[in-house]
PDB file of C-alpha atoms and ligand atoms in Angstrom:
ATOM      1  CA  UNK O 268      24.509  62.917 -36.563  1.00 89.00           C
ATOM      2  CA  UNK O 269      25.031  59.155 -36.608  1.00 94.00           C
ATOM      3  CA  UNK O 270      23.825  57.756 -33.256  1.00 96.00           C
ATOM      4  CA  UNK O 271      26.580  55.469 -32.892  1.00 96.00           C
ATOM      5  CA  UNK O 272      28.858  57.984 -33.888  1.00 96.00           C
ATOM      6  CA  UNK O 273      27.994  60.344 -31.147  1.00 96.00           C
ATOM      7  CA  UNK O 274      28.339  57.834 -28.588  1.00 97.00           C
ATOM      8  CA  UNK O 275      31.798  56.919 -30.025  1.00 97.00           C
ATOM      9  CA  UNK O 276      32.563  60.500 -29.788  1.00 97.00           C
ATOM     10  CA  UNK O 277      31.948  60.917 -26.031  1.00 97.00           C
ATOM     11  CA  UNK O 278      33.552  57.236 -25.602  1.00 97.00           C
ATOM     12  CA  UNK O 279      36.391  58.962 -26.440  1.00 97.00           C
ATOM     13  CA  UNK O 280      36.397  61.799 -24.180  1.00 96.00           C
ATOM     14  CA  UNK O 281      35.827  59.695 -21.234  1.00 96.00           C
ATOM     15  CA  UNK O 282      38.628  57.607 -22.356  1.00 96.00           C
ATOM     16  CA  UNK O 283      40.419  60.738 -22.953  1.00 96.00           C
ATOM     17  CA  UNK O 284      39.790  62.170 -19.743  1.00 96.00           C
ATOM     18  CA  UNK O 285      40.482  58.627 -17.901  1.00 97.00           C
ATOM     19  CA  UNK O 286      43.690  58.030 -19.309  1.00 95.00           C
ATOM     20  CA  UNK O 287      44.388  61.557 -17.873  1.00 96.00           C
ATOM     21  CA  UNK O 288      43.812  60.937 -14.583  1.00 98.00           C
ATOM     22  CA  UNK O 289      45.437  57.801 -14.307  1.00 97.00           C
ATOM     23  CA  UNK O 290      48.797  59.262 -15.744  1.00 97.00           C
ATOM     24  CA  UNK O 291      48.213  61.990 -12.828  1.00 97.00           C
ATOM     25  CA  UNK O 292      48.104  58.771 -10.133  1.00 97.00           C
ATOM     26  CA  UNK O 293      50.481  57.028 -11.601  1.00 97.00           C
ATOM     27  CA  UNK O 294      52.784  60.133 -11.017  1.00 97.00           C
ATOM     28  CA  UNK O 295      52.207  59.584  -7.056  1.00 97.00           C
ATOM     29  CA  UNK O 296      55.000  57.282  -6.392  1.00 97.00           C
ATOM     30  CA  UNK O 297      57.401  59.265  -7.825  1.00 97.00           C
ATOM     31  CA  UNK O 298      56.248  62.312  -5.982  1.00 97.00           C
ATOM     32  CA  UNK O 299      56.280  60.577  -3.108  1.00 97.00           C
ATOM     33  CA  UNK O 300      59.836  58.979  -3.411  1.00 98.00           C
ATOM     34  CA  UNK O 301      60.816  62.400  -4.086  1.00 97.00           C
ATOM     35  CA  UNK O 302      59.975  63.854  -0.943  1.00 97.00           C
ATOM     36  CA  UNK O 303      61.052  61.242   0.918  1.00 97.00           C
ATOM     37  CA  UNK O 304      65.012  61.618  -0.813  1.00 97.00           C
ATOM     38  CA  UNK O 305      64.699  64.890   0.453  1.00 96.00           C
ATOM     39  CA  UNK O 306      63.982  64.247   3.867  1.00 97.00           C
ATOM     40  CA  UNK O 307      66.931  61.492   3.603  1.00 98.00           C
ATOM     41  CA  UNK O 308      68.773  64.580   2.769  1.00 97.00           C
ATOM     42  CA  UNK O 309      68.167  66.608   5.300  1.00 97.00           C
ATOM     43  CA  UNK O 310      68.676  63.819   8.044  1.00 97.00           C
ATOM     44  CA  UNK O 311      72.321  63.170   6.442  1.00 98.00           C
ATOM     45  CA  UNK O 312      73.437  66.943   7.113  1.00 97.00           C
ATOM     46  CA  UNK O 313      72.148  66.795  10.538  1.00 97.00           C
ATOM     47  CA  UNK O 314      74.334  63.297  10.608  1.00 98.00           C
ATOM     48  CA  UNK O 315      77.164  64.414   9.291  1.00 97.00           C
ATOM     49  CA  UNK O 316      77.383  67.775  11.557  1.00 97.00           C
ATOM     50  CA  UNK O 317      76.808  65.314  14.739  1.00 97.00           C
ATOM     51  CA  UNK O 318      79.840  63.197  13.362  1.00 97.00           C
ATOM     52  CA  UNK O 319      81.710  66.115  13.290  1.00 96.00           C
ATOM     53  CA  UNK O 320      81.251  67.165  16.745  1.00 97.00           C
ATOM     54  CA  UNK O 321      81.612  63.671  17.761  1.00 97.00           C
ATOM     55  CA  UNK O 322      85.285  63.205  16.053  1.00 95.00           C
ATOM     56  CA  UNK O 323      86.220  66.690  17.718  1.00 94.00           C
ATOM     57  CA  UNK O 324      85.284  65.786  20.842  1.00 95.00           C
ATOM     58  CA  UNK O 325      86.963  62.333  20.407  1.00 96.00           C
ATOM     59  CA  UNK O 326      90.232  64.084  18.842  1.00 95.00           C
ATOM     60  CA  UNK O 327      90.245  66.286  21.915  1.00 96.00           C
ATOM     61  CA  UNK O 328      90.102  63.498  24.800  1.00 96.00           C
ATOM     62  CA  UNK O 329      93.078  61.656  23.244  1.00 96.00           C
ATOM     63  CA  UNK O 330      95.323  65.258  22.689  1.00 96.00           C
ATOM     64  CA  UNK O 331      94.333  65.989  26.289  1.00 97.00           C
ATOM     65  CA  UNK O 332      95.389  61.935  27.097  1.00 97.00           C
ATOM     66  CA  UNK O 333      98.750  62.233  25.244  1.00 96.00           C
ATOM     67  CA  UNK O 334      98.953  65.956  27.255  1.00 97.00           C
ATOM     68  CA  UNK O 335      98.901  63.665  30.745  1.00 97.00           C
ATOM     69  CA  UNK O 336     101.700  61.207  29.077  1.00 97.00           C
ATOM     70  CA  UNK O 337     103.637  63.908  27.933  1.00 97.00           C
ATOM     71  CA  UNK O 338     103.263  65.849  31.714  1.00 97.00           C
ATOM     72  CA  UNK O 339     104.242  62.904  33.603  1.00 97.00           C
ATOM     73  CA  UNK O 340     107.130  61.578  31.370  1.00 96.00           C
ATOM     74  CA  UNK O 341     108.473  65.953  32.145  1.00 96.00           C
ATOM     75  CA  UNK O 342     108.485  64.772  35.964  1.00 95.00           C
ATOM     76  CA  UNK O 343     109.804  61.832  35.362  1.00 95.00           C
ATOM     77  CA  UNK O 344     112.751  63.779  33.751  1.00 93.00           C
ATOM     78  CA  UNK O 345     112.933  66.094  36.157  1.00 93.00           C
ATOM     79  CA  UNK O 346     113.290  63.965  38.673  1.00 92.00           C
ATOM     80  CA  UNK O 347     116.371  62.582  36.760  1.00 91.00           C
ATOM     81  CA  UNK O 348     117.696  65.381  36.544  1.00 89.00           C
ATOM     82  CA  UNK O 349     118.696  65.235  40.202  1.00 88.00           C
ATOM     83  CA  UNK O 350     120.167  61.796  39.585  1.00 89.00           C
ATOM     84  CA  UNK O 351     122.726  62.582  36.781  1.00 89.00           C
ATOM     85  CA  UNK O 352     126.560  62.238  37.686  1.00 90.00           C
ATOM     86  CA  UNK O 353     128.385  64.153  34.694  1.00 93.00           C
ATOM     87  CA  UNK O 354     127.451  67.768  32.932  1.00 93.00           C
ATOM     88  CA  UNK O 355     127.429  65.922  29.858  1.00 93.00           C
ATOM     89  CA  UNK O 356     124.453  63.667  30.756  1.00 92.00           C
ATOM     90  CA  UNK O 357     123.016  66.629  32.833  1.00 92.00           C
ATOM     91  CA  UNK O 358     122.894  68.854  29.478  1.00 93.00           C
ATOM     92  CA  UNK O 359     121.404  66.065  27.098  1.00 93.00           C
ATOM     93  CA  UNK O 360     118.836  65.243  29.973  1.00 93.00           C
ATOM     94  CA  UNK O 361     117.684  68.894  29.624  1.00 94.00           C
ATOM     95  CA  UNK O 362     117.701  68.504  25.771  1.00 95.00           C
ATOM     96  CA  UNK O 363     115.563  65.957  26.406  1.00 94.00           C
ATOM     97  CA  UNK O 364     112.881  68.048  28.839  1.00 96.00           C
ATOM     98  CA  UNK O 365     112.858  70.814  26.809  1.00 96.00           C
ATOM     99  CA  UNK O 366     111.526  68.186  23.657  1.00 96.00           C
ATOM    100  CA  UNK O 367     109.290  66.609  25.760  1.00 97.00           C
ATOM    101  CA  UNK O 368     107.949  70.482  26.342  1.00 97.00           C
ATOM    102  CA  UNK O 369     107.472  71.947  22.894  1.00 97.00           C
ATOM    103  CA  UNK O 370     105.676  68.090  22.100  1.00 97.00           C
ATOM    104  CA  UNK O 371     102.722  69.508  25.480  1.00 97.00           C
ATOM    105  CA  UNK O 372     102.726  72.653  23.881  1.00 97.00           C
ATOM    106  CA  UNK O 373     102.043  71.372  20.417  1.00 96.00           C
ATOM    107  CA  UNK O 374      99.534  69.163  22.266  1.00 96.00           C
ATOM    108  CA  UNK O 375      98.075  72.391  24.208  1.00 97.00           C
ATOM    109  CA  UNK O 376      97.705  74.274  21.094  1.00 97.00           C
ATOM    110  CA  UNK O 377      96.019  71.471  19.469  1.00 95.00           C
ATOM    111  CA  UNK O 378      93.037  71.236  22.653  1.00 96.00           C
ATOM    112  CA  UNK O 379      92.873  74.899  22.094  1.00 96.00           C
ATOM    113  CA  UNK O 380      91.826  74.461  18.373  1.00 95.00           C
ATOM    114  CA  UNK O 381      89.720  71.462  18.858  1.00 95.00           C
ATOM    115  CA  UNK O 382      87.949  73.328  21.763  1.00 95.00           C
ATOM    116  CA  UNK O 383      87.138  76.097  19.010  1.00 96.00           C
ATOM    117  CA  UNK O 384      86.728  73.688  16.683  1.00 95.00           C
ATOM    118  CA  UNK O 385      83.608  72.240  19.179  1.00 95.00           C
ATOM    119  CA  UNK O 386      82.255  75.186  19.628  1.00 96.00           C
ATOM    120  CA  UNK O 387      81.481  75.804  16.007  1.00 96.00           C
ATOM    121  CA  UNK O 388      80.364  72.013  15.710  1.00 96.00           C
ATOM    122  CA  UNK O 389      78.120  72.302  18.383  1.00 97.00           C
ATOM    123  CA  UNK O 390      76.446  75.444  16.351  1.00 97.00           C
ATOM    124  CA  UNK O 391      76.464  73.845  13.456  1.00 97.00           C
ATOM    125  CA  UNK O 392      74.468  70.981  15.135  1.00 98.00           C
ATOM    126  CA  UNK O 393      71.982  73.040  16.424  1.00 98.00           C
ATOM    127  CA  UNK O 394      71.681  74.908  13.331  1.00 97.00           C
ATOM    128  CA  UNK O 395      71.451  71.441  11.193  1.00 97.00           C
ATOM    129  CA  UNK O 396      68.929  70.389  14.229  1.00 98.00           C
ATOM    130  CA  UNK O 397      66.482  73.329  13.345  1.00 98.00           C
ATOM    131  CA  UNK O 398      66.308  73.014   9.456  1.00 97.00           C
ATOM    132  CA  UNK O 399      65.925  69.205  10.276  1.00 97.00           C
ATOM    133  CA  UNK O 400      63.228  70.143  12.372  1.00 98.00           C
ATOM    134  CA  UNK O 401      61.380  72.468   9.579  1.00 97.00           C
ATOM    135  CA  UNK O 402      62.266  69.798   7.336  1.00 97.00           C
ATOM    136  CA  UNK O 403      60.227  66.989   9.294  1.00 97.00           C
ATOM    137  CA  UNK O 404      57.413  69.865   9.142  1.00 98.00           C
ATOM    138  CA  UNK O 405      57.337  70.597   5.538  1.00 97.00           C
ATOM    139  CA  UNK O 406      57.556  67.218   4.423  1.00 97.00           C
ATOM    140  CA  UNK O 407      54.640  66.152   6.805  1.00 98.00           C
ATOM    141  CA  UNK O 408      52.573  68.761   5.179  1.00 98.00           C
ATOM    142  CA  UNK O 409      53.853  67.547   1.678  1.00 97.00           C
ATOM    143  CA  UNK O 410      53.140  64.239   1.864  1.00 97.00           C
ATOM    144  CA  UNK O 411      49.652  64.893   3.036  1.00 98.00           C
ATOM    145  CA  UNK O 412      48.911  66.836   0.212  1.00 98.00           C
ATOM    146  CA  UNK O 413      50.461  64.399  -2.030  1.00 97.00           C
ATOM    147  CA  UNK O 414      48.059  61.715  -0.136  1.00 97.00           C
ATOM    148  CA  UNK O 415      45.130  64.225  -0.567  1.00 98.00           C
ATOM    149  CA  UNK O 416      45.793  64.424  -3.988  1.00 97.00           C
ATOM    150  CA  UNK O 417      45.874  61.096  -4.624  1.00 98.00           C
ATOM    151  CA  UNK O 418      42.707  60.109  -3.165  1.00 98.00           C
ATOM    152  CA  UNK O 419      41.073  63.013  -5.215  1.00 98.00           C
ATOM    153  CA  UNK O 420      42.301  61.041  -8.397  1.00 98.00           C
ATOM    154  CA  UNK O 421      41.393  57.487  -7.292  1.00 98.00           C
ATOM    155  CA  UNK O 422      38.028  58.832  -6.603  1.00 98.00           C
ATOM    156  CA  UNK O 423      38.022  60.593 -10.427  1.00 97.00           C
ATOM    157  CA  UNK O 424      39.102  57.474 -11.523  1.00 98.00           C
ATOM    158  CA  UNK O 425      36.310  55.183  -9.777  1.00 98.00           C
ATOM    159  CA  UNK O 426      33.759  58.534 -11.417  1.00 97.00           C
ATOM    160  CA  UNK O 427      35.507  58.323 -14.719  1.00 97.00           C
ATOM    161  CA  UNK O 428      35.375  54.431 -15.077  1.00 98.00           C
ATOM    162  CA  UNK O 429      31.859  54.536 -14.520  1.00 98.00           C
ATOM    163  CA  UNK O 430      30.988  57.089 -17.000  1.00 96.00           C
ATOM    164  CA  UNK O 431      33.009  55.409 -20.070  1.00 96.00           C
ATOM    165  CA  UNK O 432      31.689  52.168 -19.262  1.00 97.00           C
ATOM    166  CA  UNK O 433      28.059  53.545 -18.620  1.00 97.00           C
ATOM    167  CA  UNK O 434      28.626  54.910 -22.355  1.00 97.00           C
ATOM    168  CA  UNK O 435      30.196  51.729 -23.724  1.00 97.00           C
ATOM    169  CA  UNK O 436      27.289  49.705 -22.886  1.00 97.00           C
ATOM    170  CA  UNK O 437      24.976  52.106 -25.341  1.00 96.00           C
ATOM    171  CA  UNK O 438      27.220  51.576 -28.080  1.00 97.00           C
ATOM    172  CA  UNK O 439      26.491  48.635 -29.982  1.00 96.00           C
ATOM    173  CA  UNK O 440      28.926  45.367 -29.489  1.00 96.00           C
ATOM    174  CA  UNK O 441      30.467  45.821 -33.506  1.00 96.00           C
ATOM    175  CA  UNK O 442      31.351  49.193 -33.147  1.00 97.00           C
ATOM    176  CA  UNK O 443      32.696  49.093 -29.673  1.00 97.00           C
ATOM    177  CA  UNK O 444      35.048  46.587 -31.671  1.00 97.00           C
ATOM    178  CA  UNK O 445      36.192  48.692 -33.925  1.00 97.00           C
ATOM    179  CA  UNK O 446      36.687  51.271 -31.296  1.00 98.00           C
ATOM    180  CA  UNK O 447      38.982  49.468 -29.233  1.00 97.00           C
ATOM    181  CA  UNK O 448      40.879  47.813 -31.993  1.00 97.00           C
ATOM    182  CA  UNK O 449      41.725  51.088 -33.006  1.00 97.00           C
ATOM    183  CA  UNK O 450      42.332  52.282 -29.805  1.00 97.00           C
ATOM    184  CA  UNK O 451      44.990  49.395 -28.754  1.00 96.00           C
ATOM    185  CA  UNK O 452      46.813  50.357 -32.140  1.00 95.00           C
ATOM    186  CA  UNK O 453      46.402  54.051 -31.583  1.00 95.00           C
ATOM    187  CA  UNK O 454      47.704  55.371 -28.409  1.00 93.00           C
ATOM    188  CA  UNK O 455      44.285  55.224 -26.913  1.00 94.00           C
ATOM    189  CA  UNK O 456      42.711  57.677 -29.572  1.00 96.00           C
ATOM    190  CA  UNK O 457      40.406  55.786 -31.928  1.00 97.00           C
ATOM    191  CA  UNK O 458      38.354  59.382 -32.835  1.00 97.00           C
ATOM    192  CA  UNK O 459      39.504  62.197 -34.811  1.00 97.00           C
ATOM    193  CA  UNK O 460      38.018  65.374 -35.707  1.00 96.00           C
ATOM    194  CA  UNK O 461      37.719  66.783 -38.993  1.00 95.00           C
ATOM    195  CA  UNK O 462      38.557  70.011 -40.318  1.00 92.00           C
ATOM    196  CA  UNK O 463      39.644  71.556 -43.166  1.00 91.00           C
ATOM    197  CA  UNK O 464      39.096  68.444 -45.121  1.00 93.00           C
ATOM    198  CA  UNK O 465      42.175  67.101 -42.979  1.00 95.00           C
ATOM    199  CA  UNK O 466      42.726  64.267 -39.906  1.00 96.00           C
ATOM    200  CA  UNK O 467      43.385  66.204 -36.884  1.00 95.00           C
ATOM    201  CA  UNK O 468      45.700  63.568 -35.196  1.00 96.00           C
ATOM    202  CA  UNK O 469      47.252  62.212 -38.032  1.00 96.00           C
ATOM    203  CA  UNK O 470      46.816  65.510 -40.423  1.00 97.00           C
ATOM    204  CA  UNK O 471      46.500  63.773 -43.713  1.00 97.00           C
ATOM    205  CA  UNK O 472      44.720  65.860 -46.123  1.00 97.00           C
ATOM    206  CA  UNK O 473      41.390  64.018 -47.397  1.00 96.00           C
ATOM    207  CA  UNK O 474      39.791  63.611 -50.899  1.00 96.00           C
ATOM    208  CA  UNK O 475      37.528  66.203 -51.152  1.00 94.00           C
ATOM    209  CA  UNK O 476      34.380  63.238 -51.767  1.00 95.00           C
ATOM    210  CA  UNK O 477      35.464  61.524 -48.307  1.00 94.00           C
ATOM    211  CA  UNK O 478      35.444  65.320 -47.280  1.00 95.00           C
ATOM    212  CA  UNK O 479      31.633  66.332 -48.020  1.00 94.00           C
ATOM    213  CA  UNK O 480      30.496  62.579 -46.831  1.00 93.00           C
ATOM    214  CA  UNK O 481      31.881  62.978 -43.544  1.00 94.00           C
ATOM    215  CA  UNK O 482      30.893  66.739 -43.510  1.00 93.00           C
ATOM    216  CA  UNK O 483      27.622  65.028 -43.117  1.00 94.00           C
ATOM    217  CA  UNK O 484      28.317  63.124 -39.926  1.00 95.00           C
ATOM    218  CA  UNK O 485      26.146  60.050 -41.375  1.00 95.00           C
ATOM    219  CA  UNK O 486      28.332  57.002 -41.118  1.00 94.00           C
ATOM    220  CA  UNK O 487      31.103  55.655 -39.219  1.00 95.00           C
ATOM    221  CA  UNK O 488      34.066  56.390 -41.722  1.00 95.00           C
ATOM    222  CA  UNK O 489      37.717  55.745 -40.740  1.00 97.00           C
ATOM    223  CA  UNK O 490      40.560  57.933 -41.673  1.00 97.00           C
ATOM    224  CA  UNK O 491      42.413  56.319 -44.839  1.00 96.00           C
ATOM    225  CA  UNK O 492      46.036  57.067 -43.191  1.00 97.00           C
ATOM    226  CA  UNK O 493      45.183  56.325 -39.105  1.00 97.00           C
ATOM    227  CA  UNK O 494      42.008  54.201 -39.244  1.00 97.00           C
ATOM    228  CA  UNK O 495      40.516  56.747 -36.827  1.00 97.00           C
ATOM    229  CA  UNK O 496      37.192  56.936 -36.934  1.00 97.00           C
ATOM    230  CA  UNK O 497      36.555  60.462 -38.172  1.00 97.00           C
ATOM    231  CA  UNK O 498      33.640  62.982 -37.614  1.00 97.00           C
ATOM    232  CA  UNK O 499      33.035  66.215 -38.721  1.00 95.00           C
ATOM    233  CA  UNK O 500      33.038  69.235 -36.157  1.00 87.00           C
ATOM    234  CA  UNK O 501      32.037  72.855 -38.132  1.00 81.00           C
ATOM    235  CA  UNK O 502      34.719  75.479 -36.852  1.00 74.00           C
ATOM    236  CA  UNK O 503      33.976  77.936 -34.840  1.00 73.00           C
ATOM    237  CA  UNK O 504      32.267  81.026 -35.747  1.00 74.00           C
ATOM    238  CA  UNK O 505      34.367  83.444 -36.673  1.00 74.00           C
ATOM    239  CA  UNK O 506      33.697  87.445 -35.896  1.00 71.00           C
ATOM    240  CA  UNK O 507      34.958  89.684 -38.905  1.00 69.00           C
ATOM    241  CA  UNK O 508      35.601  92.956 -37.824  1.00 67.00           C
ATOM    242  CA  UNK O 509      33.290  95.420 -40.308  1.00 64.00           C
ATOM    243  CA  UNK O 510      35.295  97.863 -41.894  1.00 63.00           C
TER     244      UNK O 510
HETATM  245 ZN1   ZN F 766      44.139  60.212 -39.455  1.00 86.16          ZN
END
């Protein structure tokens, strides 16, 4: 095979293999972002149940306010009650005592359901509390994995960025060229393979003369429908069964 060629053809795996890795890191931030929404998450339904408990407790201090109001404003009454000349004032007085009652038991009734109410808050909190807590866990571990991860790839990709350009120097400065011209208008892929007389990236079929020249693996040739430069790469062997 064609010196030059060769080289070209493991300049492309390293390439190949480069580009691979850095679409792996370049993945990180995302992953990262992700885990940190659903911590974010997790922290707003341990919020949200504390609110909850909080507006409970805060509904139930002004019921049991509005309770004293109401119990006072009854003795106040009462004590009217004594003062009235005429039956007529005496019986819209008690009119008046027995609305101010049914308004404390409304009031009573609605302690009793906050009270419930807070208990089932204060569950919920410490349920929310506990996932939180598991939460905080699993994404520590997460992220440090992520981290691991992505020190694993910038280390490939220091180890991968040596061994392209450790191949590009050996390859002479015309067809390194070549290579990366047809690289930047490419996608990054500037070698095919061959077979079956056809371009395996682009899949044109060849002429059959192109076919046997580059069968031989001689000369740089570029695909007449991707510019690729193409090289021949024998299938392999197939095992017929005897009969
Ligand atoms: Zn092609």
């Amino acid at each position: 095979m064609n010196a030059d060629l060769e080289r070209l053809i493991r300049l492309q795996r390293a390439e190949t293999d480069l580009r691979r890795v850095e679409a792996e890191l370049a993945e990180v931030p995302r992953q990262r972002a992700e885990l940190e929404a659903a911590l974010a998450a997790e922290r707003g339904r341990l919020d949200g149940a504390r609110q909850e408990l909080a507006g409970g407790q805060k509904a139930r201090r002004q019921h049991e306010a509005d309770l004293q109001d109401l119990e006072a404003k009854r003795s106040r009454f009462k004590g009217q009650l004594m003062d009235v000349k005429t039956n007529k004032e005496y019986t819209a007085m008690l009119h008046e005592i027995e609305g101010v009652e049914r308004e404390i038991r409304a009031r009573e009734d609605q302690i009793l359901a906050e009270m419930e109410r807070g208990e089932n808050a204060a569950v919920e909190v410490k349920r929310e509390e506990e996932s939180f807590k598991q939460a905080e866990e699993r994404h520590r571990t997460e992220l440090r994995g992520v981290d691991e991860r992505a020190r694993a790839l910038e280390d490939q990709v220091r180890r991968l960025t040596a061994d392209r350009d450790a191949i590009a120097s050996t390859v002479p400065a015309g067809v390194l060229d070549l290579f990366h011209r047809v690289a930047r208008s490419r996608g990054g892929v500037a070698v095919a393979q061959v077979q079956d007389a056809m371009c395996q990236v682009c899949h044109v079929k060849l002429r059959l003369q192109l076919y046997a020249d580059l069968k031989r693996n001689e000369e740089i040739v570029q695909c007449p429908a991707c510019n690729r430069i193409l090289y021949y790469e024998a299938p392999p062997p197939t095992v017929v069964a005897e009969p």
